[in-house]
Coordinates of C-alpha atoms in Angstrom, one line a residue:
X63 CA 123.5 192.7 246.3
X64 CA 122.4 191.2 243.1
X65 CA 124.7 187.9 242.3
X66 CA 126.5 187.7 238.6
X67 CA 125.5 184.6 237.3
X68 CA 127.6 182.6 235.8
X69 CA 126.1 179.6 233.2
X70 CA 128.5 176.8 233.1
X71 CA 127.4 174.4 229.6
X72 CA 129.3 170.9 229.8
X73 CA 129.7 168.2 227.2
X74 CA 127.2 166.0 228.9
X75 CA 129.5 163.0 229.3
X76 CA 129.9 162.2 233.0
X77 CA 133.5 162.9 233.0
X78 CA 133.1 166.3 231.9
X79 CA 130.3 167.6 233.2
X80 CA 131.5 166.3 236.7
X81 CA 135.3 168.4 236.5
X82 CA 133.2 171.6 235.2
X83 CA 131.1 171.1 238.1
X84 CA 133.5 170.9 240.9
X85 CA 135.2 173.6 239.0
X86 CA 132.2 175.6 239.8
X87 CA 132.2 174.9 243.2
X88 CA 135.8 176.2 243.3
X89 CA 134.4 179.3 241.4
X90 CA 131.6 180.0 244.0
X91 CA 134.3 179.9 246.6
X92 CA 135.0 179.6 250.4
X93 CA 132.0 178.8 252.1
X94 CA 130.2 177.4 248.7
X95 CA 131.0 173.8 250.0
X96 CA 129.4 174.6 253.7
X97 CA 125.9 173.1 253.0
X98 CA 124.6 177.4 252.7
X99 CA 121.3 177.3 250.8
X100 CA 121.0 181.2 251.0
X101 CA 122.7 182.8 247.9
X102 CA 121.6 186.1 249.1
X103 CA 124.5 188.4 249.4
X104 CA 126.9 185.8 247.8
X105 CA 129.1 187.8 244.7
X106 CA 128.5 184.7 242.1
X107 CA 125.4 182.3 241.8
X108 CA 126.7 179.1 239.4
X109 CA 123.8 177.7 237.4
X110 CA 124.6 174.7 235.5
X111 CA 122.9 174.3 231.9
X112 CA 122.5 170.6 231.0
X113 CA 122.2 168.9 228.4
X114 CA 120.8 165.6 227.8
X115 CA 123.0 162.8 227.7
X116 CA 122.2 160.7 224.5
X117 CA 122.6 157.6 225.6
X118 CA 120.1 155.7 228.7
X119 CA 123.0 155.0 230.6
X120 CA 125.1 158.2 230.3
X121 CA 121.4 160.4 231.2
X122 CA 121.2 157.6 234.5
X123 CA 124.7 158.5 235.7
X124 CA 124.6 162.4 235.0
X125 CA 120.6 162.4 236.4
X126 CA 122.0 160.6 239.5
X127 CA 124.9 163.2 240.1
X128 CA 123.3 166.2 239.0
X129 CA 120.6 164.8 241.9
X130 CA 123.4 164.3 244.4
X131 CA 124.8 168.0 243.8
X132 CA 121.6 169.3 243.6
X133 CA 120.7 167.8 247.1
X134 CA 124.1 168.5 248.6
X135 CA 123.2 172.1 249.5
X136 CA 126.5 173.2 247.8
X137 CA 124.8 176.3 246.2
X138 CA 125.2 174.5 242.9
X139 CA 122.0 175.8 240.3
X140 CA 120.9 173.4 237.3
X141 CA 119.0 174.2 234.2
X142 CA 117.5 171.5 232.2
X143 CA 117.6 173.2 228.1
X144 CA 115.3 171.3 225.8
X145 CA 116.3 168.1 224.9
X146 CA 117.2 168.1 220.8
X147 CA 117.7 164.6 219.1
X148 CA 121.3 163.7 218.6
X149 CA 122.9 163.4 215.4
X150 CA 123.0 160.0 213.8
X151 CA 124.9 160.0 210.8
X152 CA 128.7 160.5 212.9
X153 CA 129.3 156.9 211.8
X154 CA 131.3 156.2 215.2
X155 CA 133.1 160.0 215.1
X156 CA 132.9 159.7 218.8
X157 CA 134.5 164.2 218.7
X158 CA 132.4 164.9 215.9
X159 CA 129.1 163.7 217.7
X160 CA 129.7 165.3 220.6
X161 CA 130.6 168.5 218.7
X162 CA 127.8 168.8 216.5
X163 CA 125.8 167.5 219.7
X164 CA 126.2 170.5 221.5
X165 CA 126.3 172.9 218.6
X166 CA 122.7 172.3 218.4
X167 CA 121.9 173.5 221.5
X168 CA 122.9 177.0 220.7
X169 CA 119.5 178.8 220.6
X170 CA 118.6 176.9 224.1
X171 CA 121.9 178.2 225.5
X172 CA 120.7 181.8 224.1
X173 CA 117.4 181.5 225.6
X174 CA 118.6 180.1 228.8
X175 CA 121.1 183.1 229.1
X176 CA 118.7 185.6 228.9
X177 CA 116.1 184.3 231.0
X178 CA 118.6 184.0 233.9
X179 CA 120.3 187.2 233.7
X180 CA 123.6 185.5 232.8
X181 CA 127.1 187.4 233.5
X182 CA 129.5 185.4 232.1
X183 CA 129.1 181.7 229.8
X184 CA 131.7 179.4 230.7
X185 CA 131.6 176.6 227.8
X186 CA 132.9 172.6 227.5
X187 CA 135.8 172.4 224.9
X188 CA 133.5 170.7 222.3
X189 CA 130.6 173.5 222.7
X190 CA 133.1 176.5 221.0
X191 CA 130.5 177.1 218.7
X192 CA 128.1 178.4 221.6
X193 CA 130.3 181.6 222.0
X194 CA 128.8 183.0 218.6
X195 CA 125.7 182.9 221.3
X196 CA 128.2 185.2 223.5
X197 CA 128.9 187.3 221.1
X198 CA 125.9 188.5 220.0
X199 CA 124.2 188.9 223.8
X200 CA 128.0 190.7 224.4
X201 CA 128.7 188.1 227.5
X202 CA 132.3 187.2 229.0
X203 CA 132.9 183.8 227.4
X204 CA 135.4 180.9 228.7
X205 CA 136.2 178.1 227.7
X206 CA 136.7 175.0 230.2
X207 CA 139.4 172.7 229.4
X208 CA 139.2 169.4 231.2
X209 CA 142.2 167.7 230.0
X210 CA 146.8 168.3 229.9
X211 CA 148.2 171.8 229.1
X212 CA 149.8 169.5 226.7
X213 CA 146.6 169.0 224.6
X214 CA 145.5 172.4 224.5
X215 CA 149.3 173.7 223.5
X216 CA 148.5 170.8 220.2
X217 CA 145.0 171.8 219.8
X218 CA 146.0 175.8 219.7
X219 CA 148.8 175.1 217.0
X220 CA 146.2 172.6 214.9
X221 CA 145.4 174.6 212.4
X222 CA 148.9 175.8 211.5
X223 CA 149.8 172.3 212.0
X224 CA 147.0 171.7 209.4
X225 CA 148.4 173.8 206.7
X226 CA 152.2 172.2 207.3
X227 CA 151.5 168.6 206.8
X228 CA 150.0 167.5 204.2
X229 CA 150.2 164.0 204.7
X230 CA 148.2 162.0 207.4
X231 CA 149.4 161.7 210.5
X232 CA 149.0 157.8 211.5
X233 CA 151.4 157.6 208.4
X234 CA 154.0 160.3 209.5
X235 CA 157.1 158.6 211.3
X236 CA 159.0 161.6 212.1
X237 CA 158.0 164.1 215.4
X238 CA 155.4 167.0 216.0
X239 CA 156.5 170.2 217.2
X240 CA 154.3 171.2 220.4
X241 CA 155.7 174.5 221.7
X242 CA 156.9 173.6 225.9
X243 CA 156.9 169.6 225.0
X244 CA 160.1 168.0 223.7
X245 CA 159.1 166.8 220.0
X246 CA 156.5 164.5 219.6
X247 CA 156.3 161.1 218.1
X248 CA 153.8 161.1 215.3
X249 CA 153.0 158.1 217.2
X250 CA 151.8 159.7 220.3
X251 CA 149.5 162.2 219.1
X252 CA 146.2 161.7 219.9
X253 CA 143.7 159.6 217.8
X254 CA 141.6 162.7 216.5
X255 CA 144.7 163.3 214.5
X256 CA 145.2 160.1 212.5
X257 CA 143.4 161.1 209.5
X258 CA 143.3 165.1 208.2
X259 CA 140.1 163.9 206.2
X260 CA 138.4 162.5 208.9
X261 CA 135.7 164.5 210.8
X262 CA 137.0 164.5 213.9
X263 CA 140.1 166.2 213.0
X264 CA 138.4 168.7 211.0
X265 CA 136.1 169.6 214.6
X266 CA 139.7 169.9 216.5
X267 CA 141.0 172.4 213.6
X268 CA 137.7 174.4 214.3
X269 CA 137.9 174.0 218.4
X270 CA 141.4 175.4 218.0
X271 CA 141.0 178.3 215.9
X272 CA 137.7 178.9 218.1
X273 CA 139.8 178.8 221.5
X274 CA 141.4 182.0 220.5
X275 CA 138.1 183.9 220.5
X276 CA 137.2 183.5 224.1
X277 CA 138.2 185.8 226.7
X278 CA 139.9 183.3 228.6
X279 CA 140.6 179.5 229.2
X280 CA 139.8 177.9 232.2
X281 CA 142.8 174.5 232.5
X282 CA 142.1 171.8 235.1
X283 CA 145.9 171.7 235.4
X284 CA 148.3 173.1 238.2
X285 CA 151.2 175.7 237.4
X286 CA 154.0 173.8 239.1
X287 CA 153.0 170.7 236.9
X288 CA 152.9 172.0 233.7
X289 CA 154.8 175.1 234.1
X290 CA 156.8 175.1 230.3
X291 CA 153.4 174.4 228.1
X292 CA 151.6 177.0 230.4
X293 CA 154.5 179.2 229.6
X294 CA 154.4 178.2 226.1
X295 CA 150.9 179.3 225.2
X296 CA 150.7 182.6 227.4
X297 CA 153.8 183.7 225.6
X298 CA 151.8 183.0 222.3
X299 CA 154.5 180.3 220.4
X300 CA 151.2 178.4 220.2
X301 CA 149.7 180.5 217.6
X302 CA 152.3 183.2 216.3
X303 CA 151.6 186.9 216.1
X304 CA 148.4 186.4 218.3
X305 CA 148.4 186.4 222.1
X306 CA 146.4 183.5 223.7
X307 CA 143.7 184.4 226.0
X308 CA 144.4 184.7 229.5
X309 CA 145.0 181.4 231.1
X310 CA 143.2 179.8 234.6
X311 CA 145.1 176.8 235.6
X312 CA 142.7 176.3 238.7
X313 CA 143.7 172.3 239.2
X314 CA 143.4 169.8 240.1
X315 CA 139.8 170.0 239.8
X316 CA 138.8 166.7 241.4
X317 CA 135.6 165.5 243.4
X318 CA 137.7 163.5 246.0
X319 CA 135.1 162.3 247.8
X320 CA 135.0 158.6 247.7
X321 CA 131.5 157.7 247.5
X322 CA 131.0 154.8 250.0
X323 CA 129.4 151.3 248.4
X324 CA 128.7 148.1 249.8
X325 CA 129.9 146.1 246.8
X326 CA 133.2 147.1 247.0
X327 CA 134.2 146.8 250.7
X328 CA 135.8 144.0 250.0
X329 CA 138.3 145.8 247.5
X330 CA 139.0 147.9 250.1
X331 CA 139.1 144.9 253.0
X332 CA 141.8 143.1 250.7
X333 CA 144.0 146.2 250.6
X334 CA 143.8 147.0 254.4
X335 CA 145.6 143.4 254.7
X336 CA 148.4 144.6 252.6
X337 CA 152.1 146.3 253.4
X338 CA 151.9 149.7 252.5
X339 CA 153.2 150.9 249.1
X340 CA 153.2 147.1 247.9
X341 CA 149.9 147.0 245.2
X342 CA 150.6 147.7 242.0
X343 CA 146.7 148.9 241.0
X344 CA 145.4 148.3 237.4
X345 CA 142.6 150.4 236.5
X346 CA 141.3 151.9 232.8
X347 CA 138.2 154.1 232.9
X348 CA 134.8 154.1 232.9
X349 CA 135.0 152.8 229.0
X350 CA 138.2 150.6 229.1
X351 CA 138.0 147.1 228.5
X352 CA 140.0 143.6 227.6
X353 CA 138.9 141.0 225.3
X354 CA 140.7 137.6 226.6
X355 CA 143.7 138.0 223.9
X356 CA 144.5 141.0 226.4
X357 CA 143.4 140.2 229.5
X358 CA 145.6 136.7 228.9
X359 CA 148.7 139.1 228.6
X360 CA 148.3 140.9 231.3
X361 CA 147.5 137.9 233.6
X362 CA 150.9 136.2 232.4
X363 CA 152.7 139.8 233.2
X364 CA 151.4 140.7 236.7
X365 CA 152.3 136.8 237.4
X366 CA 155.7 136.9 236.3
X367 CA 156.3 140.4 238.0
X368 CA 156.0 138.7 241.5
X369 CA 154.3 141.8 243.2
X370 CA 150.8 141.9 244.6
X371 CA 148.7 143.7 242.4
X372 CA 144.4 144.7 242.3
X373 CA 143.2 144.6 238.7
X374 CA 140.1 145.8 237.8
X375 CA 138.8 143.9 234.8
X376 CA 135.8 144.1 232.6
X377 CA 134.4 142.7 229.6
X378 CA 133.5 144.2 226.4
X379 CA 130.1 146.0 225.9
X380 CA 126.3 144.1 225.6
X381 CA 125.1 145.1 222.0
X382 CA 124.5 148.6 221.4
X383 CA 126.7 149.8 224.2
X384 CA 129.7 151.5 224.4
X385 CA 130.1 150.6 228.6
X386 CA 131.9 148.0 229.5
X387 CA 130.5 144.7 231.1
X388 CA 131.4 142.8 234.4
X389 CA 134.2 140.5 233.3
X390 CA 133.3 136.9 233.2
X391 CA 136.6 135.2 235.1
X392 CA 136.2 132.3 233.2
X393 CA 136.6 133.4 230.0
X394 CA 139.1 136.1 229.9
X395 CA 141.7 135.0 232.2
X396 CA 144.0 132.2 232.1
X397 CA 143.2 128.9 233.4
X398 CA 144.2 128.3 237.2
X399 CA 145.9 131.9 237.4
X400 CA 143.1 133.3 240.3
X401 CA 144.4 129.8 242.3
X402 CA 148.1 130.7 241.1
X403 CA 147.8 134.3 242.3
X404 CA 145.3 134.4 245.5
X405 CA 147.9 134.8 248.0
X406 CA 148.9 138.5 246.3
X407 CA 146.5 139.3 243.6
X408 CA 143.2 140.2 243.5
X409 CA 141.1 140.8 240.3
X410 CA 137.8 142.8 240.3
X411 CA 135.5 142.4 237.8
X412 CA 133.4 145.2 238.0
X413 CA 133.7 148.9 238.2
X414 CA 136.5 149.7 241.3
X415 CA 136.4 152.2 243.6
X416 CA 139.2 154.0 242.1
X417 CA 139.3 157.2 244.8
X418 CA 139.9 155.2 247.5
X419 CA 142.3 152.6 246.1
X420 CA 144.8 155.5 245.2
X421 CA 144.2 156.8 248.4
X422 CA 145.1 153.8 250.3
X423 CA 148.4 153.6 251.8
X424 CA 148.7 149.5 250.3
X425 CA 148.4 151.3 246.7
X426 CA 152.3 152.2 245.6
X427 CA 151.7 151.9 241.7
X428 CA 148.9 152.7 239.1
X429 CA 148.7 151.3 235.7
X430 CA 146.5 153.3 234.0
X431 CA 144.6 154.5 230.6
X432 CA 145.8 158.0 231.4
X433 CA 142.5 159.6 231.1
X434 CA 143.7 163.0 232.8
X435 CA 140.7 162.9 235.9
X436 CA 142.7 159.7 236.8
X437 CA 145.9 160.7 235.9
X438 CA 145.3 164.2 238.1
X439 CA 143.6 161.4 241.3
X440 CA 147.0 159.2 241.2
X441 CA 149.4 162.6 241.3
X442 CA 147.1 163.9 243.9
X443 CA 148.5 161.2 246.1
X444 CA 151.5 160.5 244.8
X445 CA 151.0 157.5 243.2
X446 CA 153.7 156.8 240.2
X447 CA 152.2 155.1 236.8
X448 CA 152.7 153.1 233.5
X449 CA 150.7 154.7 231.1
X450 CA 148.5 152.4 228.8
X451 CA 146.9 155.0 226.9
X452 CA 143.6 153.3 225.0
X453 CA 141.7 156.0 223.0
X454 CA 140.9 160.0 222.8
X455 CA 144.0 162.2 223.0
X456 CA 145.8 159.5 226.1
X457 CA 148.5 158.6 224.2
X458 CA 149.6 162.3 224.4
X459 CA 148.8 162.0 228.2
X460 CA 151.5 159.1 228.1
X461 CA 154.2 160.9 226.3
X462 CA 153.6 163.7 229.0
X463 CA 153.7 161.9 232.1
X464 CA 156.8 160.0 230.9
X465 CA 158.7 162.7 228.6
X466 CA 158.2 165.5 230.6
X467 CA 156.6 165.3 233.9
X468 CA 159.1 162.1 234.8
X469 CA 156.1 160.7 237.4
X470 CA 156.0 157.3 235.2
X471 CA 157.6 154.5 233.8
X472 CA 157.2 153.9 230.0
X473 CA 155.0 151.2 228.8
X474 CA 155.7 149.8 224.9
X475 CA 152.3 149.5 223.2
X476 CA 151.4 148.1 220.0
X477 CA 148.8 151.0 218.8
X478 CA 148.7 149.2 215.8
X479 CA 147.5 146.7 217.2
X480 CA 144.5 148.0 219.3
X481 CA 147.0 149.3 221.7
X482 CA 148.3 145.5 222.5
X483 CA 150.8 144.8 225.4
X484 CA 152.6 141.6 225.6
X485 CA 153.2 140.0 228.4
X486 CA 157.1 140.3 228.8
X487 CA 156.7 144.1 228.7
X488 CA 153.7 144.5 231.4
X489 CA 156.0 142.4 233.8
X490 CA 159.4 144.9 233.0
X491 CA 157.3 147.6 233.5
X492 CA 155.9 146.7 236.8
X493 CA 159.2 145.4 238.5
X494 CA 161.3 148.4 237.0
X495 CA 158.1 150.7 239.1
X496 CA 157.4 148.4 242.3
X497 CA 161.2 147.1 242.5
X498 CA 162.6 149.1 245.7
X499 CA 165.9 149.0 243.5
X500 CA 164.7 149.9 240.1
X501 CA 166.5 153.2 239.5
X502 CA 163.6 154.2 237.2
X503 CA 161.0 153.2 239.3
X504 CA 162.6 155.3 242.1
X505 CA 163.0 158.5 239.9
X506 CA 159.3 158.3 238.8
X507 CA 158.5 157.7 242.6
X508 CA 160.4 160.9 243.5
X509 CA 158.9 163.3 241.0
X510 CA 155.1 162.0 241.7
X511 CA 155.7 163.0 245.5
X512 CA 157.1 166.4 243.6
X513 CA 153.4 166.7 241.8
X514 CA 151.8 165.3 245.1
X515 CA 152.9 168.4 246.9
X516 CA 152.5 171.2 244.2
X517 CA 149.2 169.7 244.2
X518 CA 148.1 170.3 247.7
X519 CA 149.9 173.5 247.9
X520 CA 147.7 174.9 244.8
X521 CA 144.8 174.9 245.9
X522 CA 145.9 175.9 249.7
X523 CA 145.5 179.6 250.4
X524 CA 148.0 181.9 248.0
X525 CA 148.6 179.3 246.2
X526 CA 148.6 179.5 242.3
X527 CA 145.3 177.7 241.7
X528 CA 143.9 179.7 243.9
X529 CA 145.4 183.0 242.8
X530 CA 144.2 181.7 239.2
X531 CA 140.5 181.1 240.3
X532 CA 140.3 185.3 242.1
X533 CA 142.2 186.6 238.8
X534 CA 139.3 184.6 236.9
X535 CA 136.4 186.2 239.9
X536 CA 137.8 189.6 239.0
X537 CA 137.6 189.2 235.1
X538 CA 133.6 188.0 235.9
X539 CA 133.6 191.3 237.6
X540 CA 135.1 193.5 235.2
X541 CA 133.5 192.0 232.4
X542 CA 129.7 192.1 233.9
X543 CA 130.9 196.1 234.6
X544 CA 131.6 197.0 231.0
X545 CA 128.5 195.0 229.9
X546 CA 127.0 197.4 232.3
X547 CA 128.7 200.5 231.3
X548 CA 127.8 200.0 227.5
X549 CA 124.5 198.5 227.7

C-alpha cells in the first residue's frame, strides 16, 4: 500500500518545532513510537520539512533534536529545504521575523511537496502564507496551533477586532471581548497587540484572516480543558457569518520524556530529600531571565513565604544573544540569602530539568512564565501555578489559567514595568498556594487534579484527543481521495 504523506513545516524555534513533532508522532499512530523502521504497509509516512534556525544556537538545539528523533527509530522523516537568509530589517519584531521568515520559504516548501508526493501540508501558525503553496498544488492544508484555545479564539476575531478599535491597545483600560473567555483586561492581551501600527500586529491580523482558509486547525489543547472557547470557535462567534474550520484539539502534545543529565542530578537529589507536595518550583523558559532588581524581589519573597522552594535562575544574555546566561549568585541575589535559606531552598543557576521536577512527588507548586508547553507539563501532573507571564501572548495564558480554568492563583504584575513583582506580592502568592489552609490555594489545587485527569484520559483509548487525531486521519484520507478523483 502506498503511504499518504504528510509534510509537517514548523517555525523553526525549538519550542515549536518540538510540539509539531510529537504531534506527528501522535498522527503516525499506535505502533509509530515502537522503534519500527519499516514504513511499508503503514497508512501515513510523516516527513518533517525544516527550516534553518537563524540563530547558531537555535540551529544547535533543533540539529541536536531533529538528530535524536531521527535516530530514535520512531518513523519520524526530515527534509532539510534550502537554507534562505533571514530578514534583517525586523528591528526586534520578534512575530514579524519569524513570519516573514518562513514566508520565504514558500517555493522550497512547493518543491519539497512535489518531490515527495505530499498528501496533506500541515503548517506552523506563523507559516499561513505557505497554504497559497496548497492551494495551487490542490493539497489538504492545516494549520498547527501550539499554544491556548484562548489565543486562537483572539487571533480568529483580530481582524474584526481591528476594524472596532481604533485606538491602541496598551492605551485601552476597558476589556476585550473574546467569545468563551469572560471579558478581557486590555491589560492581558498579549504583547503583539500593544500597538495597531506595529508590525507584529499587522502579521497576527493576516494569521487570523488566513486561519480561516485552511481546511482544519490542528490545537495542542484538550476538550475537557478548554471546552467553552473550543465551543466558541466551532460554533463560529469567532468570526460571524463564517464557520471556522474543523477543529483537532489532539493535546496535550508533550515529549515527556525527561532526558537524563549529569549536571542536574543534584536538582533532582535535593528534591528526593523533601516531603512530598512541599516545593514551591520557580521556573521561566528557555528565554526568561532576572536582572538583580528582580531576582532581589523574588529572593526577599520566597524568604518571607517560609516554604521550601527550587528556583531556577539565570542571568541576562552575552552580547548578541537572546538566551539567557548561567546566573552569577553573587551578583543577583541578596547578600547572605543562600546561607539564610539552605536548610529549605535551593537555587539553580542554569537551565533545570523542568520534566522531572514537575514530575517529582516533592514538587506541589509552579511559578511560572506560562508559556503553554509548560503550562500543559505542570497540568499534566497536577501541579497548581502563579502565573508570571514575561513576553509573547503569556499574559493571556495568565488570565486563562486564573479567570477560567481556576488551576492558579493570581500573581499582580507590574507590565509597565517590565513585568516587575514586588516582593510582598511573590510571598502572598506563594503562602495563599502552598498554605494547606489557604482556601485559594486549595481550590486551584482541586481544579489542577481536575485538568490532571482529563489529561490522561484524552489521550487514553476513546478518549477525545484521540477521537480528534482519527477524525483528523480520515480527513487525510478523504482529502488525498478527492485530490485523486479530480486529478
Amino acid at each position: 500500500m502506498e503511504s499518504l504523506n504528510v509534510l509537517l513545516l514548523p517555525e523553526p524555534g525549538s519550542g515549536h518545532l518540538m510540539s509539531l513533532i510529537e504531534a506527528g508522532k501522535r498522527l503516525l499512530g499506535p505502533g509509530a513510537a515502537g522503534g519500527d523502521d519499516d514504513h511499508h504497509g503503514r497508512e501515513l509516512t510523516v516527513t518533517v520539512l525544516v527550516v534553518r534556525p537563524p540563530t547558531p544556537e537555535s540551529a544547535l538545539e533543533v540539529d541536536a533534536h531533529v538528530r535524536r528523533v531521527a535516530a530514535s527509530g520512531i518513523g519520524i522523516r526530515f527534509h532539510h529545504l534550502p537554507a534562505e537568509d533571514p530578514p534583517t530589517d525586523c528591528g526586534g519584531n520578534l512575530q514579524e521575523f519569524k513570519s516573514r521568515y518562513l514566508e520565504l520559504y514558500k517555493p522550497h516548501v512547493r518543491a519539497a511537496a512535489r518531490e515527495l508526493c505530499a498528501s496533506a501540508l500541515v503548517i506552523d501558525f506563523f507559516a499561513t502564507p505557505v497554504l497559497d503553496v496548497a492551494r495551487e498544488l490542490s493539497l489538504p492544508a492545516y494549520v498547527y496551533f501550539t499554544s491556548t484555545a484562548g489565543l486562537l479564539a483572539l487571533m480568529l476575531r483580530l481582524p474584526a477586532l481591528d476594524q472596532e478599535f481604533d485606538t491602541d491597545f496598551e492605551a485601552f483600560e476597558g476589556t476585550v471581548d473574546v467569545p468563551g473567555l469572560p471579558p478581557v483586561p486590555a491589560g492581558s492581551t498579549p504583547g503583539f497587540m500593544g500597538r495597531k501600527n506595529s508590525p507584529n500586529f499587522t502579521w497576527f491580523v493576516y494569521h487570523g484572516r488566513r486561519f480561516m482558509d485552511a481546511d482544519g486547525i490542528i490545537i495542542n489543547t484538550v476538550a475537557e480543558v478548554e471546552p467553552g472557547l473550543l465551543a466558541a470557535i466551532a460554533e463560529g462567534r469567532c468570526v460571524p457569518g463564517r464557520p471556522a474550520p474543523p477543529l483537532y484539539p489532539i493535546g496535550p502534545v508533550l515529549d515527556l520524556d525527561a532526558k537524563k543529565d549529569a549536571s542536574n542530578e543534584a536538582c533532582i537529589r535535593w528534591l528526593d530529600a523533601q516531603p512530598r507536595a512541599s516545593v514551591v518550583f520557580l521556573c521561566f523558559g528557555s528565554l526568561g531571565w532576572f536582572d538583580a532588581a528582580k531576582a532581589r524581589e523574588v529572593a526577599a519573597g520566597l524568604e518571607r513565604s517560609g516554604h521550601r522552594f527550587l528556583w531556577a535562575l539565570r542571568g541576562p544574555p552575552a552580547a548578541g544573544s537572546r538566551h539567557p546566561s548561567e546566573a552569577d549568585l553573587d551578583e543577583l541575589l541578596p547578600e547572605g540569602f543562600l546561607q539564610r535559606t539552605k536548610e529549605r531552598g535551593l537555587v539553580w543557576p542554569r537551565w533545570a530539568p523542568q520534566k522531572a521536577a514537575l514530575a517529582h512527588p516533592a514538587v506541589g507548586g509552579f511559578v511560572t512564565h506560562c508559556g503553554w508547553n509548560s503550562t500543559l507539563e505542570s497540568l499534566w501532573h497536577g501541579v497548581p501555578l502563579v502565573p508570571w507571564p514575561l513576553y509573547a501572548e503569556q499574559h493571556l495564558n495568565a488570565f486563562e489559567l486564573v479567570s477560567a480554568m481556576g488551576v492558579a492563583v493570581p500573581l499582580e504584575v507590574d507590565r509597565k514595568r517590565d513585568n516587575f513583582v514586588e516582593a510582598a506580592e511573590l510571598e502572598r502568592a506563594v503562602r495563599a498556594l502552598m498554605d494547606g489552609d489557604s482556601e485559594e490555594g486549595r481550590r486551584a489545587r482541586e481544579k489542577a487534579a481536575e485538568m490532571k485527569d482529563a489529561c490522561r484520559k484524552a489521550v487514553e483509548e476513546g478518549g477525545s484527543s484521540r477521537v480528534a487525531l482519527e477524525r483528523l486521519r480520515e480527513a487525510i484520507r478523504e482529502g488525498a481521495r478527492a485530490a485523486t478523483t479530480t486529478a
